[in-house]
Coordinates of C-alpha atoms in Angstrom, one line a residue:
M1 CA 45.1 -9.0 7.4
A2 CA 43.5 -11.9 9.8
D3 CA 41.6 -9.0 11.4
D4 CA 40.3 -7.5 8.4
F5 CA 38.9 -11.1 7.1
E6 CA 37.1 -11.6 10.6
E7 CA 35.8 -8.0 10.1
A8 CA 34.4 -9.0 6.7
E9 CA 33.4 -12.4 8.0
D10 CA 31.5 -10.5 11.0
E11 CA 29.8 -8.2 8.7
R12 CA 28.3 -10.9 6.4
A13 CA 27.0 -12.7 9.6
V14 CA 25.6 -9.4 11.0
E15 CA 23.6 -9.1 7.7
L16 CA 22.0 -12.3 7.8
S17 CA 21.1 -12.0 11.5
S18 CA 19.5 -8.7 11.0
I19 CA 17.3 -10.3 7.7
E20 CA 16.4 -13.3 10.3
A21 CA 15.1 -10.7 12.6
I22 CA 13.1 -9.1 10.1
Y23 CA 12.0 -12.4 8.3
P24 CA 11.9 -15.0 11.1
E25 CA 11.1 -17.9 8.2
I26 CA 14.4 -17.4 6.6
V27 CA 16.4 -20.9 7.1
I28 CA 20.3 -20.4 7.8
D29 CA 22.2 -23.3 6.4
P30 CA 23.7 -25.0 9.6
S31 CA 26.9 -26.1 7.4
D32 CA 27.4 -22.8 6.0
P33 CA 26.6 -19.8 8.3
F34 CA 26.9 -17.4 5.1
S35 CA 24.0 -19.3 3.0
A36 CA 20.4 -19.0 3.7
S37 CA 17.1 -19.7 1.6
I38 CA 13.6 -18.3 1.9
D39 CA 10.3 -18.8 0.5
I40 CA 8.6 -15.8 -1.0
R41 CA 4.7 -15.7 -1.4
I42 CA 3.3 -15.0 -4.6
E43 CA 0.2 -12.9 -4.2
P44 CA -0.5 -10.6 -7.1
I45 CA -2.5 -7.4 -6.3
T46 CA -4.5 -8.3 -9.2
P47 CA -5.3 -11.8 -10.1
L48 CA -3.1 -13.3 -12.6
P49 CA -5.3 -14.4 -15.9
I50 CA -3.6 -17.9 -16.8
L51 CA -5.0 -20.0 -19.9
F52 CA -4.5 -23.8 -19.9
P53 CA -5.0 -24.8 -23.5
A54 CA -7.2 -27.8 -24.3
L55 CA -5.2 -30.9 -25.4
V56 CA -6.0 -32.1 -29.1
D57 CA -8.3 -35.3 -28.7
G58 CA -6.2 -38.4 -28.9
G59 CA -3.0 -36.4 -28.9
A60 CA -0.3 -36.2 -26.2
P61 CA 0.6 -32.8 -24.4
S62 CA 2.5 -30.5 -26.3
D63 CA 4.2 -29.2 -23.3
V64 CA 5.5 -32.0 -21.0
L65 CA 7.6 -30.8 -18.0
T66 CA 10.6 -32.9 -17.5
P67 CA 13.0 -31.8 -14.5
P68 CA 16.4 -31.2 -15.7
T69 CA 19.1 -34.1 -14.5
S70 CA 22.0 -31.9 -14.3
E71 CA 22.8 -28.2 -14.6
G72 CA 24.4 -29.0 -18.0
N73 CA 21.2 -29.9 -19.8
G74 CA 18.9 -27.2 -17.6
E75 CA 18.9 -25.0 -20.7
A76 CA 17.6 -27.7 -23.1
H77 CA 14.6 -28.1 -20.6
S78 CA 14.2 -24.5 -20.0
A79 CA 13.1 -23.9 -23.2
R80 CA 10.1 -26.2 -22.6
R81 CA 9.2 -24.2 -19.8
D82 CA 9.1 -21.0 -21.4
F83 CA 5.8 -19.9 -22.0
H84 CA 5.0 -16.4 -23.0
A85 CA 2.2 -14.0 -22.1
K86 CA -0.3 -13.8 -25.1
S87 CA -3.2 -11.5 -26.4
L88 CA -6.7 -12.7 -26.1
T89 CA -7.8 -13.7 -29.4
P90 CA -11.2 -15.3 -30.5
D91 CA -9.9 -18.8 -30.7
Y92 CA -9.1 -18.8 -27.1
Q93 CA -12.3 -17.3 -26.0
A94 CA -13.9 -20.8 -25.1
Q95 CA -10.7 -22.3 -23.5
D96 CA -9.9 -22.7 -19.9
L97 CA -9.0 -19.4 -18.5
H98 CA -8.6 -19.0 -14.8
Y99 CA -7.8 -15.9 -12.4
I100 CA -5.4 -17.0 -9.9
S101 CA -4.6 -14.8 -6.9
H102 CA -2.1 -17.4 -5.2
L103 CA 0.8 -18.9 -6.9
P104 CA 3.6 -21.4 -5.7
S105 CA 6.3 -19.6 -3.5
L106 CA 9.5 -18.3 -5.3
T107 CA 12.5 -19.8 -3.4
L108 CA 15.4 -17.7 -2.7
D109 CA 18.8 -19.1 -2.4
I110 CA 21.4 -16.7 -0.9
R111 CA 25.2 -17.2 -0.9
L112 CA 27.4 -14.4 0.6
P113 CA 31.0 -15.5 -0.6
E114 CA 34.3 -14.3 1.0
G115 CA 35.3 -11.1 -0.2
Y116 CA 31.4 -9.9 0.0
P117 CA 30.1 -6.8 -0.1
A118 CA 33.3 -4.8 -1.1
Q119 CA 34.7 -7.1 -3.5
K120 CA 32.3 -9.8 -4.5
P121 CA 28.6 -9.7 -5.1
P122 CA 26.2 -12.0 -3.5
I123 CA 25.1 -15.2 -5.3
F124 CA 21.2 -15.2 -5.5
N125 CA 19.2 -17.8 -7.1
V126 CA 15.8 -18.0 -7.5
R127 CA 13.4 -21.0 -8.5
T128 CA 10.0 -22.3 -8.4
A129 CA 8.6 -25.8 -7.7
S130 CA 6.1 -26.0 -10.0
F131 CA 7.8 -24.5 -13.0
W132 CA 5.2 -22.1 -13.7
L133 CA 7.2 -19.2 -13.9
P134 CA 9.2 -18.8 -17.5
E135 CA 12.9 -19.4 -17.3
M136 CA 13.4 -16.0 -19.0
K137 CA 12.0 -14.5 -16.2
L138 CA 13.9 -16.1 -13.6
K139 CA 17.1 -15.4 -15.7
Q140 CA 16.1 -11.7 -15.3
L141 CA 15.4 -12.0 -11.6
R142 CA 18.8 -13.7 -11.0
A143 CA 20.6 -10.9 -12.7
A144 CA 18.8 -8.2 -11.1
G145 CA 20.6 -9.2 -7.8
R146 CA 24.1 -8.1 -9.3
T147 CA 22.5 -5.0 -10.8
I148 CA 21.4 -3.9 -7.5
W149 CA 24.6 -4.6 -5.8
E150 CA 26.6 -2.4 -8.4
E151 CA 23.9 0.5 -8.3
S152 CA 24.2 0.7 -4.6
G153 CA 28.2 1.2 -4.4
R154 CA 28.8 -2.2 -3.6
D155 CA 27.3 -2.5 -0.2
Q156 CA 25.1 -4.9 1.6
V157 CA 22.0 -5.7 -0.7
V158 CA 20.2 -8.7 0.6
F159 CA 17.2 -6.8 2.1
S160 CA 16.9 -4.5 -0.9
Y161 CA 16.8 -7.7 -3.3
M162 CA 14.2 -9.4 -1.1
D163 CA 12.1 -6.2 -1.4
Y164 CA 12.7 -6.2 -5.0
L165 CA 11.3 -9.8 -5.4
R166 CA 8.7 -8.9 -3.4
E167 CA 7.6 -5.9 -5.3
E168 CA 7.7 -7.9 -8.6
A169 CA 5.5 -10.8 -7.0
D170 CA 2.9 -8.0 -6.3
S171 CA 2.9 -6.8 -9.9
G172 CA 2.7 -10.4 -11.2
F173 CA 6.5 -10.3 -12.4
G174 CA 5.4 -7.9 -15.3
L175 CA 4.2 -10.9 -17.3
L176 CA 1.3 -9.1 -19.0
E177 CA 3.0 -5.7 -19.9
G178 CA 3.2 -5.2 -23.7
G179 CA -0.4 -5.6 -24.2
E180 CA -0.6 -9.3 -23.1
R181 CA -3.9 -10.3 -21.7
Y182 CA -3.2 -13.9 -20.2
L183 CA -0.2 -16.1 -19.4
E184 CA -0.2 -19.5 -21.2
L185 CA 0.7 -22.8 -19.3
P186 CA 0.3 -26.2 -20.2
Q187 CA -2.7 -28.5 -19.0
S188 CA -0.1 -30.6 -16.8
L189 CA 0.1 -27.4 -14.3
K190 CA -3.6 -26.9 -13.9
I191 CA -4.6 -29.0 -11.3
S192 CA -1.5 -28.1 -8.9
L193 CA -2.0 -24.4 -9.5
L194 CA -5.8 -24.3 -8.8
D195 CA -5.5 -26.6 -5.8
F196 CA -2.5 -24.3 -4.6
D197 CA -4.7 -21.2 -5.1
L198 CA -7.8 -22.9 -3.4
Q199 CA -5.9 -24.0 -0.3
A200 CA -4.3 -20.6 -0.1
K201 CA -7.8 -18.9 -0.1
R202 CA -9.3 -21.3 2.1
A203 CA -6.4 -20.6 4.8
K204 CA -7.1 -16.9 4.8
F205 CA -10.6 -17.3 4.8
V206 CA -11.0 -19.4 8.0
Q207 CA -9.0 -16.6 9.9
Q208 CA -11.3 -13.7 9.0
T209 CA -14.7 -12.8 10.5
F210 CA -18.0 -12.3 8.3
E211 CA -21.6 -11.1 8.9
C212 CA -24.1 -14.0 7.7
G213 CA -26.4 -12.5 5.4
V214 CA -29.4 -14.8 7.1
C215 CA -29.1 -14.8 10.8
L216 CA -27.0 -11.2 10.7
E217 CA -24.4 -12.5 13.2
P218 CA -20.6 -12.3 13.0
K219 CA -19.1 -15.7 12.5
K220 CA -15.7 -16.8 11.8
G221 CA -14.6 -18.2 8.4
L222 CA -14.0 -21.4 9.9
V223 CA -17.9 -21.9 10.2
C224 CA -18.8 -20.0 7.1
H225 CA -19.0 -21.0 3.3
R226 CA -18.3 -18.5 0.3
L227 CA -20.3 -19.3 -2.7
L228 CA -18.2 -20.1 -5.8
L229 CA -20.3 -18.3 -8.2
C230 CA -21.0 -15.0 -6.5
S231 CA -18.6 -15.0 -3.5
H232 CA -21.3 -14.2 -1.1
V233 CA -20.6 -15.7 2.6
F234 CA -23.1 -17.3 4.8
C235 CA -22.8 -19.4 7.8
I236 CA -22.8 -23.1 7.3
E237 CA -25.8 -23.5 9.6
C238 CA -28.0 -21.3 7.9
L239 CA -26.8 -22.7 4.5
Q240 CA -27.7 -26.3 5.8
D241 CA -31.0 -25.2 7.0
F242 CA -32.1 -23.6 4.0
F243 CA -30.8 -26.2 1.4
N244 CA -32.0 -29.1 3.3
T245 CA -35.4 -27.6 3.3
C246 CA -35.5 -27.1 -0.3
I247 CA -34.2 -30.3 -1.6
T248 CA -36.7 -32.2 1.0
E249 CA -39.5 -30.5 -0.4
G250 CA -38.4 -30.9 -4.1
D251 CA -37.6 -27.0 -4.7
V252 CA -34.5 -27.7 -6.4
A253 CA -34.7 -24.5 -8.3
N254 CA -33.9 -22.5 -5.1
V255 CA -31.0 -24.3 -4.3
K256 CA -28.7 -21.2 -5.2
C257 CA -27.4 -18.0 -3.5
I258 CA -30.1 -16.7 -1.0
A259 CA -28.9 -13.0 -1.3
P260 CA -31.3 -10.8 -2.4
N261 CA -31.0 -9.7 -6.2
C262 CA -27.8 -12.1 -6.5
G263 CA -26.8 -12.1 -10.2
N264 CA -24.3 -14.5 -9.4
E265 CA -21.5 -12.6 -11.4
P266 CA -18.2 -14.2 -10.9
G267 CA -15.9 -12.6 -8.2
P268 CA -12.4 -11.9 -8.4
G269 CA -10.1 -14.5 -8.8
L270 CA -12.8 -17.1 -9.6
V271 CA -13.2 -19.3 -13.1
I272 CA -14.3 -17.3 -15.9
D273 CA -17.1 -19.3 -18.0
N274 CA -16.5 -17.8 -21.5
N275 CA -19.3 -20.2 -23.0
R276 CA -21.9 -18.5 -20.4
R277 CA -20.8 -14.8 -21.2
K278 CA -21.2 -15.7 -24.9
N279 CA -24.5 -17.1 -24.6
R280 CA -26.1 -14.1 -22.4
R281 CA -29.4 -14.5 -24.3
R282 CA -29.8 -17.8 -22.7
K283 CA -31.2 -18.4 -19.2
A284 CA -28.4 -19.3 -16.9
D285 CA -28.5 -22.1 -14.4
R286 CA -28.0 -20.4 -11.0
T287 CA -28.4 -23.5 -9.0
L288 CA -25.2 -24.9 -6.9
E289 CA -23.2 -28.0 -8.3
P290 CA -23.5 -31.0 -6.2
S291 CA -19.7 -30.7 -5.3
E292 CA -20.3 -27.4 -3.7
L293 CA -23.1 -28.7 -1.7
L294 CA -20.8 -31.5 -0.4
Q295 CA -18.2 -28.8 0.6
I296 CA -20.6 -27.0 2.8
P297 CA -21.3 -29.7 3.8
L298 CA -24.7 -31.5 3.4
D299 CA -25.6 -35.3 3.9
Q300 CA -24.4 -37.3 0.8
E301 CA -28.1 -38.9 0.8
T302 CA -29.3 -35.5 0.4
V303 CA -26.9 -34.5 -2.6
Q304 CA -28.0 -37.7 -4.3
R305 CA -31.7 -36.8 -3.8
Y306 CA -31.2 -33.2 -5.3
V307 CA -29.1 -34.7 -8.2
M308 CA -32.0 -37.0 -9.0
L309 CA -34.6 -34.3 -8.6
K310 CA -32.6 -31.8 -10.8
R311 CA -31.9 -34.5 -13.4
K312 CA -35.6 -35.4 -13.4
K313 CA -36.6 -31.7 -14.0
K314 CA -34.3 -31.1 -16.9
L315 CA -35.4 -34.3 -18.6
E316 CA -39.1 -33.3 -18.2
S317 CA -38.6 -30.0 -19.5
D318 CA -36.2 -31.2 -22.6
R319 CA -38.4 -31.6 -25.5
T320 CA -35.7 -33.8 -26.8
T321 CA -36.1 -36.5 -24.2
I322 CA -38.0 -39.6 -25.1
Y323 CA -39.2 -42.2 -22.6
C324 CA -38.6 -45.8 -22.8
P325 CA -41.7 -47.7 -24.1
R326 CA -41.4 -50.5 -21.5
Q327 CA -44.1 -50.0 -19.2
W328 CA -42.4 -51.3 -16.3
C329 CA -39.2 -48.9 -17.0
Q330 CA -40.3 -45.8 -18.8
G331 CA -36.8 -44.3 -18.0
P332 CA -35.7 -41.2 -20.1
A333 CA -33.8 -42.1 -23.3
R334 CA -31.7 -39.8 -25.7
S335 CA -30.7 -40.5 -29.5
Q336 CA -27.2 -40.4 -30.3
K337 CA -28.1 -37.3 -32.3
T338 CA -29.5 -35.9 -29.4
R339 CA -26.3 -36.4 -27.2
S340 CA -24.0 -34.8 -29.8
S341 CA -25.6 -31.8 -29.7
S342 CA -26.7 -31.5 -26.2
Q343 CA -24.4 -29.0 -25.1
E344 CA -25.7 -26.5 -27.6
S345 CA -29.6 -27.0 -27.0
D346 CA -29.9 -28.1 -23.4
E347 CA -30.3 -24.4 -22.3
E348 CA -32.8 -23.7 -25.2
S349 CA -34.5 -26.7 -24.6
D350 CA -35.1 -25.5 -20.7
E351 CA -37.2 -22.8 -22.2
E352 CA -38.7 -24.3 -25.0
G353 CA -39.7 -27.6 -23.6
Q354 CA -41.6 -26.3 -20.3
A355 CA -44.4 -25.3 -22.9
S356 CA -44.0 -28.2 -25.5
G357 CA -43.1 -31.4 -23.6
P358 CA -41.1 -34.3 -24.8
R359 CA -40.9 -34.8 -28.4
E360 CA -43.6 -37.5 -29.8
Y361 CA -43.6 -38.5 -33.4
D362 CA -46.6 -39.6 -35.3
P363 CA -45.5 -42.7 -37.6
N364 CA -48.4 -41.7 -40.0
A365 CA -46.9 -38.0 -40.4
N366 CA -44.9 -36.6 -43.4
D367 CA -41.5 -37.9 -44.1
D368 CA -40.6 -34.1 -43.7
T369 CA -41.6 -34.1 -40.0
M370 CA -39.7 -37.3 -39.3
P371 CA -36.0 -37.7 -38.2
P372 CA -33.9 -39.5 -40.6
P373 CA -33.7 -43.5 -40.1
Q374 CA -30.1 -43.3 -39.1
E375 CA -31.2 -40.7 -36.2
R376 CA -34.1 -42.8 -34.9
L377 CA -31.8 -45.2 -32.5
A378 CA -32.7 -44.2 -28.7
I379 CA -31.3 -46.1 -25.9
C380 CA -32.8 -46.0 -22.4
E381 CA -30.6 -44.8 -19.9
D382 CA -32.1 -46.8 -17.2
C383 CA -32.4 -50.3 -18.7
T384 CA -30.3 -49.9 -21.8
F385 CA -33.4 -50.9 -23.9
A386 CA -32.6 -49.9 -27.7
F387 CA -35.7 -48.8 -29.5
C388 CA -36.6 -46.8 -32.4
K389 CA -37.9 -43.1 -31.3
V390 CA -40.8 -43.1 -33.8
C391 CA -42.6 -46.4 -33.8
K392 CA -41.2 -47.2 -30.2
A393 CA -40.5 -50.9 -31.2
S394 CA -37.4 -52.6 -30.6
W395 CA -34.5 -51.2 -32.8
H396 CA -35.2 -52.5 -36.3
G397 CA -32.0 -51.0 -38.0
E398 CA -31.9 -48.0 -40.3
F399 CA -33.0 -49.8 -43.4
I400 CA -36.4 -51.5 -42.3
S401 CA -39.5 -49.4 -42.2
C402 CA -41.1 -48.6 -39.1
F403 CA -44.1 -51.1 -38.0
P404 CA -47.1 -50.4 -38.3
R405 CA -46.4 -48.6 -41.6
K406 CA -48.4 -45.7 -43.0
Q407 CA -52.0 -46.5 -43.7
H408 CA -51.7 -45.9 -47.6
E409 CA -48.6 -48.1 -47.8
L410 CA -50.6 -51.0 -46.4
T411 CA -52.5 -53.6 -48.7
S412 CA -56.1 -54.9 -47.7
E413 CA -54.4 -58.1 -46.5
E414 CA -52.1 -56.3 -44.4
L415 CA -54.4 -54.0 -43.1
A416 CA -56.5 -57.3 -42.0
S417 CA -53.6 -58.9 -40.5
E418 CA -52.8 -55.7 -38.5
E419 CA -56.3 -55.5 -37.3
Y420 CA -56.4 -59.1 -36.0
M421 CA -53.1 -58.8 -34.3
T422 CA -54.4 -55.8 -32.3
M423 CA -57.7 -57.4 -31.5
H424 CA -56.3 -60.9 -30.7
T425 CA -52.6 -60.4 -29.5
T426 CA -50.9 -58.7 -26.5
P427 CA -47.3 -57.5 -26.6
C428 CA -44.8 -58.3 -24.4
P429 CA -44.1 -55.3 -22.0
T430 CA -40.3 -56.0 -22.4
C431 CA -39.4 -56.8 -25.9
N432 CA -43.0 -55.7 -27.3
A433 CA -43.1 -59.1 -29.1
R434 CA -46.9 -60.1 -29.9
C435 CA -48.1 -63.3 -28.4
Q436 CA -51.4 -65.0 -28.6
K437 CA -53.2 -67.2 -26.2
T438 CA -54.5 -70.4 -27.4
M439 CA -55.6 -72.0 -23.8
G440 CA -55.0 -71.8 -20.2
C441 CA -54.5 -68.8 -17.8
N442 CA -53.5 -65.5 -18.2
H443 CA -50.2 -65.7 -16.9
M444 CA -47.8 -65.6 -20.0
I445 CA -44.1 -66.2 -20.5
C446 CA -42.7 -64.4 -23.7
F447 CA -41.4 -66.8 -26.2
K448 CA -38.5 -64.2 -27.1
C449 CA -37.4 -63.0 -23.9
S450 CA -39.0 -65.1 -21.2
S451 CA -40.6 -62.0 -19.3
H452 CA -43.7 -62.8 -17.3
F453 CA -46.7 -60.7 -17.9
C454 CA -50.5 -60.8 -17.8
Y455 CA -52.2 -61.5 -21.1
L456 CA -55.2 -59.2 -20.2
C457 CA -53.2 -55.8 -19.3
S458 CA -49.9 -56.5 -20.7
F459 CA -48.7 -55.8 -17.3
W460 CA -45.0 -57.1 -16.1
I461 CA -45.4 -59.4 -13.3
D462 CA -43.0 -61.0 -10.8
Q463 CA -42.1 -64.6 -11.8
N464 CA -41.5 -65.5 -8.0
N465 CA -45.1 -64.4 -7.2
P466 CA -47.0 -64.5 -10.6
Y467 CA -50.6 -64.7 -9.1
E468 CA -50.2 -61.6 -6.9
H469 CA -51.2 -59.7 -10.0
F470 CA -54.5 -61.3 -10.2
N471 CA -55.1 -61.5 -6.3
T472 CA -54.9 -57.7 -5.5
K473 CA -58.1 -56.0 -5.3
K474 CA -56.7 -52.8 -6.9
S475 CA -55.6 -54.5 -9.8
P476 CA -57.6 -54.3 -13.1
C477 CA -57.3 -58.0 -13.6
Y478 CA -58.3 -59.1 -9.9
M479 CA -60.1 -62.6 -9.8
R480 CA -59.8 -62.8 -13.9
L481 CA -56.9 -65.4 -14.2
W482 CA -58.9 -67.9 -16.0
E483 CA -60.7 -65.1 -18.3
L484 CA -60.3 -66.2 -22.0
E485 CA -59.7 -69.9 -20.8
G486 CA -60.4 -71.3 -24.2
G487 CA -58.0 -68.9 -25.9
D488 CA -57.9 -65.8 -27.8
G489 CA -59.0 -65.6 -31.5
A490 CA -61.6 -64.9 -33.9
D491 CA -64.1 -67.3 -32.8
V492 CA -63.7 -65.9 -29.2
G493 CA -65.4 -62.4 -30.3
I494 CA -64.7 -58.9 -29.9
G495 CA -65.4 -58.6 -26.3
F496 CA -61.9 -58.5 -25.2
A497 CA -60.4 -55.2 -26.2
G498 CA -57.0 -57.0 -27.6
G499 CA -54.8 -56.7 -24.9
V500 CA -53.5 -53.3 -23.5
V501 CA -56.5 -51.8 -21.8
N502 CA -54.7 -50.3 -18.6
H503 CA -51.0 -49.9 -17.7
G504 CA -50.6 -50.3 -14.0
F505 CA -53.1 -50.4 -11.1
L506 CA -56.2 -48.7 -11.0
E507 CA -58.4 -47.4 -7.9
E508 CA -61.2 -49.6 -6.7
T509 CA -62.9 -50.7 -9.8
D510 CA -65.6 -53.2 -10.9
S511 CA -63.3 -55.8 -13.2
D512 CA -66.6 -56.8 -14.9
E513 CA -67.4 -53.2 -16.2
D514 CA -63.9 -52.6 -17.4
F515 CA -63.6 -55.8 -19.3
G516 CA -66.0 -58.1 -21.4
D517 CA -65.9 -61.8 -21.1

């Protein structure tokens, strides 16, 4: 009887040793020679479409994964992990759909009990570390082990069961059978699954050899880069030379795939942008993202210049862009209405804005062509100055009319007052407050915001060296510090043109010809 037991025990050891010879990565439990574990890689032949539904604003995730604390309550938690494959409906078209080629490994725990294989079946347990595989599917995989043992006539089945799991992994575990189009998983798994897929692809990529499309030399993947949009491969040296030249010369439109006639169609296993597919009629942005330029890698300063130039080009071609009225800033500003609809209009404005330029409003135009008062607020993105995008004055609120008002709304007294202020006052370049000089030099300090500026040209000047503006030959106010020393008023005359004559510096000019005394 003892000899029979030893023979059965030897039979289990022989089977595990044979498996170890085929799969060296298997780990035999040192405390139990008849127990082992192995990780089975999940690489479906066809990339598995996985949808991560967007969270509701202000709400908590609907599927929060909580690992079971004991075997007794594992079933309660498994219901929270039982995500089903679903059909692709229009409601999910614009959501987060990804095609993943590598998923976290399936861990197989093997225990061969006493009496195996003739009397007792092997004990198989399969599990995943990230809980991405539905619990119902895991139960089916576990139950398949006993089925295979019985169908084989109660023979050794460890290798057959492992082969079965590998075939299931290659087919995606049949998760998309029955007409389903994708597997739905919670947002909490998105980062870990995408990162695992990226790392696995990178590990395979560095071991391959590619022919660079520029230098036409075979290069190892370690010194190559695969473009994310189109999957074309080039060596890093060629990409760096080309992109650095484009960014240095300001040609940001060519910072894209350099393969001839590349349409930048997503390759297999890459993210599908359903919004871009829906808007085929719009011109797609084919330039590379800054994050990809850093991965190539390009210098951080070069990438920052690329971002700045790309933003500048986009703003210049966007007809909804309004520029700050402060002469020393003139940064881009967008109204709150523009911000809310920018995602829908950005691509359209790229085509329309190239011909029309930034939007300008005429305060004297009909009300039908003007934006409503509640949409006139604009805030500069550079200096945070809040102003009205119609009259370009400091924000006056939606219940106050823009100033100056339309000509037909002004009385004769208001017209005379406006004419006087235009003729004998100068606006502050910072807050646009009007000021009138009664006497002294042309170095002014605003009574409202304490900005230093020139009374003759309304140019902002440095308070640490305010007279540099009047001592620079290229300045329009060179040697004119004491012009209008007696003040600016009705008794001075109309020789002085009322303040704003030139914003900024001119080339070599004769100040006496540009300005009257």
